[in-house]
Structure formats: structure tokens, C-alpha cells
Short mmCIF file of C-alpha atoms in Angstrom, two decimals:
data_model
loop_
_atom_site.label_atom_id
_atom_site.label_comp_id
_atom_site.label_asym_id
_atom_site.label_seq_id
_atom_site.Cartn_x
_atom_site.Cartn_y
_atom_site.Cartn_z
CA UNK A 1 77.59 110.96 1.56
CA UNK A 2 81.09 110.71 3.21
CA UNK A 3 80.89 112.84 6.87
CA UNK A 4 84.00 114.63 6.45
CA UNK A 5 84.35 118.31 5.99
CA UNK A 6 85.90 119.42 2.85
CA UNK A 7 89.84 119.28 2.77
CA UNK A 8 89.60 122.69 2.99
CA UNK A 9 87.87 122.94 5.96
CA UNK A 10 89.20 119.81 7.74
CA UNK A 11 92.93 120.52 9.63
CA UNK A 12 95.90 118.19 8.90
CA UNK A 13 96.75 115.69 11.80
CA UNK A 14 99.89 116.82 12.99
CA UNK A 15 100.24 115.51 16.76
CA UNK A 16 100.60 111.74 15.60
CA UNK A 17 101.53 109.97 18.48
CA UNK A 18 98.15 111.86 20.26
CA UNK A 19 96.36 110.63 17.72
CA UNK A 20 97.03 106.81 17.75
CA UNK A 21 96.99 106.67 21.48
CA UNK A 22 93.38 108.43 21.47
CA UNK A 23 91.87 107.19 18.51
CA UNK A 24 93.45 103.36 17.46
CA UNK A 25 96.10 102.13 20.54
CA UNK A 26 92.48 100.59 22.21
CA UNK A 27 90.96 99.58 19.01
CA UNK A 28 94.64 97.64 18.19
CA UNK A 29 94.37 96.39 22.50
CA UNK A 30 90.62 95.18 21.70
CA UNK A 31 91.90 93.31 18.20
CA UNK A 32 94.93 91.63 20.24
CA UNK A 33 92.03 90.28 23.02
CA UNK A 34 89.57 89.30 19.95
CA UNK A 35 92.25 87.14 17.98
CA UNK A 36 92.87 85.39 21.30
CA UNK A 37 89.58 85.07 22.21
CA UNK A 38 88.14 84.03 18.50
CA UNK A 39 87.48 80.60 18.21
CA UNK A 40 84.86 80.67 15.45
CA UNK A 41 86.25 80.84 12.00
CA UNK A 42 84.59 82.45 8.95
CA UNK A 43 84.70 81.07 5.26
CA UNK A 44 87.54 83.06 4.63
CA UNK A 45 89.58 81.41 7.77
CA UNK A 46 89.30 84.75 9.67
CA UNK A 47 88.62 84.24 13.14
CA UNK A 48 84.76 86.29 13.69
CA UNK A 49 86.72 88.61 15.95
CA UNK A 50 89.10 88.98 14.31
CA UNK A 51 87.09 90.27 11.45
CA UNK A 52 85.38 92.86 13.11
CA UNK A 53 88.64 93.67 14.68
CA UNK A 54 89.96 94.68 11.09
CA UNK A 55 86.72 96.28 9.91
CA UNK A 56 87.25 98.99 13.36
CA UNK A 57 90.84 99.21 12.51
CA UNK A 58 90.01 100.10 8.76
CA UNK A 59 86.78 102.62 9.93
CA UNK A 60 89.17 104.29 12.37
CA UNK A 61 91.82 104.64 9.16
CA UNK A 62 88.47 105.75 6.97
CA UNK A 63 87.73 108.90 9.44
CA UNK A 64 91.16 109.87 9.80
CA UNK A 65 92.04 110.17 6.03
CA UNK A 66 88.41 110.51 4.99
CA UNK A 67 88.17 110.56 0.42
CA UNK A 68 92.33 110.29 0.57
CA UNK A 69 91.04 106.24 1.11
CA UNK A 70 89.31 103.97 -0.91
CA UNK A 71 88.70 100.45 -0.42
CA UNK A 72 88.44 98.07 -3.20
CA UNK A 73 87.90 94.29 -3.29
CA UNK A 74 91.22 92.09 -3.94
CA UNK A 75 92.15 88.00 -3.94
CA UNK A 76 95.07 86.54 -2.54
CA UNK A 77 96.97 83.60 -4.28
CA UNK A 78 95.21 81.33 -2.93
CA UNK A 79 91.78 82.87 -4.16
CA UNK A 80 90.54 84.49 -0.96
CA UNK A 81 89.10 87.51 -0.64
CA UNK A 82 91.13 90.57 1.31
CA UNK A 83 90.85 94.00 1.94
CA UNK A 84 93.04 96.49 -0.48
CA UNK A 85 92.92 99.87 0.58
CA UNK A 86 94.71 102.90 -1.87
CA UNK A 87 95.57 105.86 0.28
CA UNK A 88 96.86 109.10 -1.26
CA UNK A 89 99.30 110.43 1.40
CA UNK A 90 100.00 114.10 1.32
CA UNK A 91 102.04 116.15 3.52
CA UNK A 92 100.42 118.35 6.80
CA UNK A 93 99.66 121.78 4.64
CA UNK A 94 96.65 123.19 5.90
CA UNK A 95 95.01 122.27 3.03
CA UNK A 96 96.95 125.20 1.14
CA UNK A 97 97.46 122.60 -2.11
CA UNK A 98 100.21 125.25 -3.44
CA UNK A 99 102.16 124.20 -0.86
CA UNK A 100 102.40 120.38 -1.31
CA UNK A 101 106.10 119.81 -3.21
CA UNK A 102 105.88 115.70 -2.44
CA UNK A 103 102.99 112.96 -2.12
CA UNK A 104 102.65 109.52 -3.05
CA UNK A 105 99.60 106.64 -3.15
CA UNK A 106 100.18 103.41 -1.29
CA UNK A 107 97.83 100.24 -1.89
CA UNK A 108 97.35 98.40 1.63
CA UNK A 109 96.38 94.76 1.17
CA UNK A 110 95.21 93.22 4.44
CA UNK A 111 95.15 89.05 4.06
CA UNK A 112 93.30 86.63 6.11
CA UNK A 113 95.84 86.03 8.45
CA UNK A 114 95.97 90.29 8.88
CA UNK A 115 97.42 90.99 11.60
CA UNK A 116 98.27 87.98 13.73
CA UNK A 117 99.87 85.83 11.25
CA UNK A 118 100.61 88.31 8.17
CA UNK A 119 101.52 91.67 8.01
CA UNK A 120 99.95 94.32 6.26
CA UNK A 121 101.28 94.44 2.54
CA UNK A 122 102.62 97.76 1.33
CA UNK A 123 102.68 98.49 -2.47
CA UNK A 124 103.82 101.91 -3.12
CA UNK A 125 102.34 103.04 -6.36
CA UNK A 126 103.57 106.24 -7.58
CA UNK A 127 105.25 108.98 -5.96
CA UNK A 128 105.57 112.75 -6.58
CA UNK A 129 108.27 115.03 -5.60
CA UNK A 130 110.99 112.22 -4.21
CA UNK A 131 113.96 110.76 -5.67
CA UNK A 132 114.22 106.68 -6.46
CA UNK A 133 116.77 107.22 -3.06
CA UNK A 134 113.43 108.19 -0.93
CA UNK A 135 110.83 105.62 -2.71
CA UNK A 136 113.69 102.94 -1.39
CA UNK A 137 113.94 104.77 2.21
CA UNK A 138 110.22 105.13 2.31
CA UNK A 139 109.37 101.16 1.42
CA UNK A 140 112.21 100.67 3.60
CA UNK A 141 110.86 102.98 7.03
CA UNK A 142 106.97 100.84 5.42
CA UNK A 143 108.73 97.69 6.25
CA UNK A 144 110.07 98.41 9.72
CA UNK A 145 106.94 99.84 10.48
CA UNK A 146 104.99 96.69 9.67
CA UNK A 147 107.62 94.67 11.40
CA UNK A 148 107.71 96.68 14.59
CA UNK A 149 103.82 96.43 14.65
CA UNK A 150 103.41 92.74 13.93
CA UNK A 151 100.68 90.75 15.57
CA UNK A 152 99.44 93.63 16.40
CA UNK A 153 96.57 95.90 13.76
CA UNK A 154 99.50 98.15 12.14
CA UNK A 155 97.72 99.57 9.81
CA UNK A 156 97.38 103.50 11.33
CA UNK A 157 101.23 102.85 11.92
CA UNK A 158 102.43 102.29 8.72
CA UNK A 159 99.49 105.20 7.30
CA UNK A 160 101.17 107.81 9.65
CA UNK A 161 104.82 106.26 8.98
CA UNK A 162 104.40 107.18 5.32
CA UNK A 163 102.72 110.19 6.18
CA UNK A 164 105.70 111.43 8.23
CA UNK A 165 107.93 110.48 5.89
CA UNK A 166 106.55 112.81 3.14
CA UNK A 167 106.14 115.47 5.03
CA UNK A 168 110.09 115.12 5.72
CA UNK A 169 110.48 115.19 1.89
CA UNK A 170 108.05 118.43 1.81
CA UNK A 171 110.86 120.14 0.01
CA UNK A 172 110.61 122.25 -3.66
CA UNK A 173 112.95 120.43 -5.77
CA UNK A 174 113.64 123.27 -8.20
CA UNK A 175 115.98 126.35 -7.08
CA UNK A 176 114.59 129.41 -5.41
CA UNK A 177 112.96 131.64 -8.48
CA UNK A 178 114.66 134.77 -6.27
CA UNK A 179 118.00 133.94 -5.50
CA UNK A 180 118.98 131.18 -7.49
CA UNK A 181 119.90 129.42 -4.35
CA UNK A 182 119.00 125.55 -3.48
CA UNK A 183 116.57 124.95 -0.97
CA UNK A 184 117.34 124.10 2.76
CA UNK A 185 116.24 120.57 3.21
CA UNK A 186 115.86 121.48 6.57
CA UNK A 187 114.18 124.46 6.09
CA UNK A 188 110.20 124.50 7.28
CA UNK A 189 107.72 124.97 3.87
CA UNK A 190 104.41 124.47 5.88
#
């Protein structure tokens, strides 16, 4: 019962930065003013605010990448209850599949103290179409993301980070079947 088209039907995001500022900067400005302004706490510690600060975020997330997300129930060490989310990220093709040479899943596990005194946690799972040199770039560009967004609901950041990312590494890793010839990294496949 999911209210997204089917991939086929539904175009790729490309214009990022349009995207955040229209859909997520104000729910991330509203989560900023809740966490200051919770001062009721939940069983889990969460300020009440804060909560429904995190659910928006994660909705927002939900109709952006539609069944590429699933959340699932997780614990943190200290036996508390968090969010995991596990996101298939797959480069801007137009839904043309043929044309998809690089993807990889990331598990997103958002603890109580998401996002004003934890970050998001980034657990790349398994990756398709990138050498053990981009998994390390890509946890590393995950990282700076989550850094450069912290305090602040990151989670759309860090999505679209990855996101760019692969689409970077959109590249056929076998020779041309024509001319024998390496691809041009730099060379557009979409």
C-alpha cells in the first residue's frame, strides 16, 4: 500500500540541493527549535519533540526513496530501542536498470540522543560495482557528512551524500565490448 509510483514511472532526484532546501532544510529548522524547546522526556530518554522531530525527518526520507527504504526495529548497547533504516542507494538512471554499473545498501541507525547528542550511524553493507578504494572514500565522504550535519537531523544529507557518490562511481568496470578500450571515468553513462 506504499503511495509511490513504480520505479519505472517515478524520475530519479537529480537537483539535490533543490530538493533538501524544499523538502527537509524546514523539517531539520523545526527539529533544531523542538530539541530546544522539549522538556518532556519519553521512556526511551528522547525528548517528545524531539521524537516527532525524527519520525518527520525519517517520513520525509520514506517519500523520497519510497521501497529503496525499510525500517526495522534495533537496540543500542545499552538496551534501548532505535530506529535502523537499510536504504539501497542506486545511481540517477531513469529507471533504465541496464544502466546501473554501481550501487550499494547502507543501514542507518538513529540512537536516542539522534541528532543533538549522537550522530547518525552509517554501516555500509555491501557494495556493487566499486573498488575497496571507493567503499573507504565513500564511509569516509558518510563521515564528513554526519560531522558537517551534527546537531542538526542529517539524515537526507548523508542519504543524498551516498547517493552522489555512486552516481560518481556510475562507471562499467569491464572494457568497451567494441573497441577494447577502458572506459572514461569521466565520461557521462546516464
Amino acid at each position: 500500500t506504499s503511495s509511490c509510483p513504480p520505479p519505472s514511472h517515478r524520475p530519479d532526484i537529480t537537483d539535490a540541493a533543490a530538493t533538501y532546501a524544499t523538502m527537509l532544510l524546514p523539517i531539520s529548522r523545526r527539529c533544531t527549535r523542538s530539541c530546544a524547546a522539549a522538556g518532556s522526556q519519553n521512556e526511551r530518554g528522547l525528548g517528545l519533540g524531539m521524537q516527532e522531530c525524527v519520525r518527520e525527518e525519517i517520513e520525509a526520507v520514506q517519500a523520497v526513496y519510497c521501497d529503496d527504504l525499510e525500517e526495522e526495529p534495533d537496540f543500542d548497547a545499552a538496551g534501548g530501542q532505535v530506529c535502523a533504516l537499510r536504504l539501497r542507494i542506486r545511481p540517477d538512471t531513469a529507471g533504465n536498470d541496464v544502466a546501473v554499473h554501481a550501487s550499494c545498501s547502507l543501514r542507518v541507525s538513529l540512537n536516542s540522543g539522534y541528532p543533538t547528542s549522537e550522530p547518525a550511524l552509517v554501516d555500509i553493507q555491501s557494495c556493487v560495482g566499486m573498488s575497496n578504494e571507493d567503499v573507504s572514500a565513500l564511509r569516509g565522504a558518510l563521515a564528513a557528512a554526519g560531522a558537517e550535519m551534527f546537531g542538526d537531523c542529517s539524515l537526507f544529507h548523508i542519504l543524498q551524500t551516498a547517493k552522489d557518490f555512486v552516481n560518481s562511481r556510475n562507471t562499467p568496470s569491464d572494457d568497451c565490448c567494441i573497441c577494447m578500450c577502458a572506459f572514461d571515468p569521466d565520461e557521462n553513462f546516464l
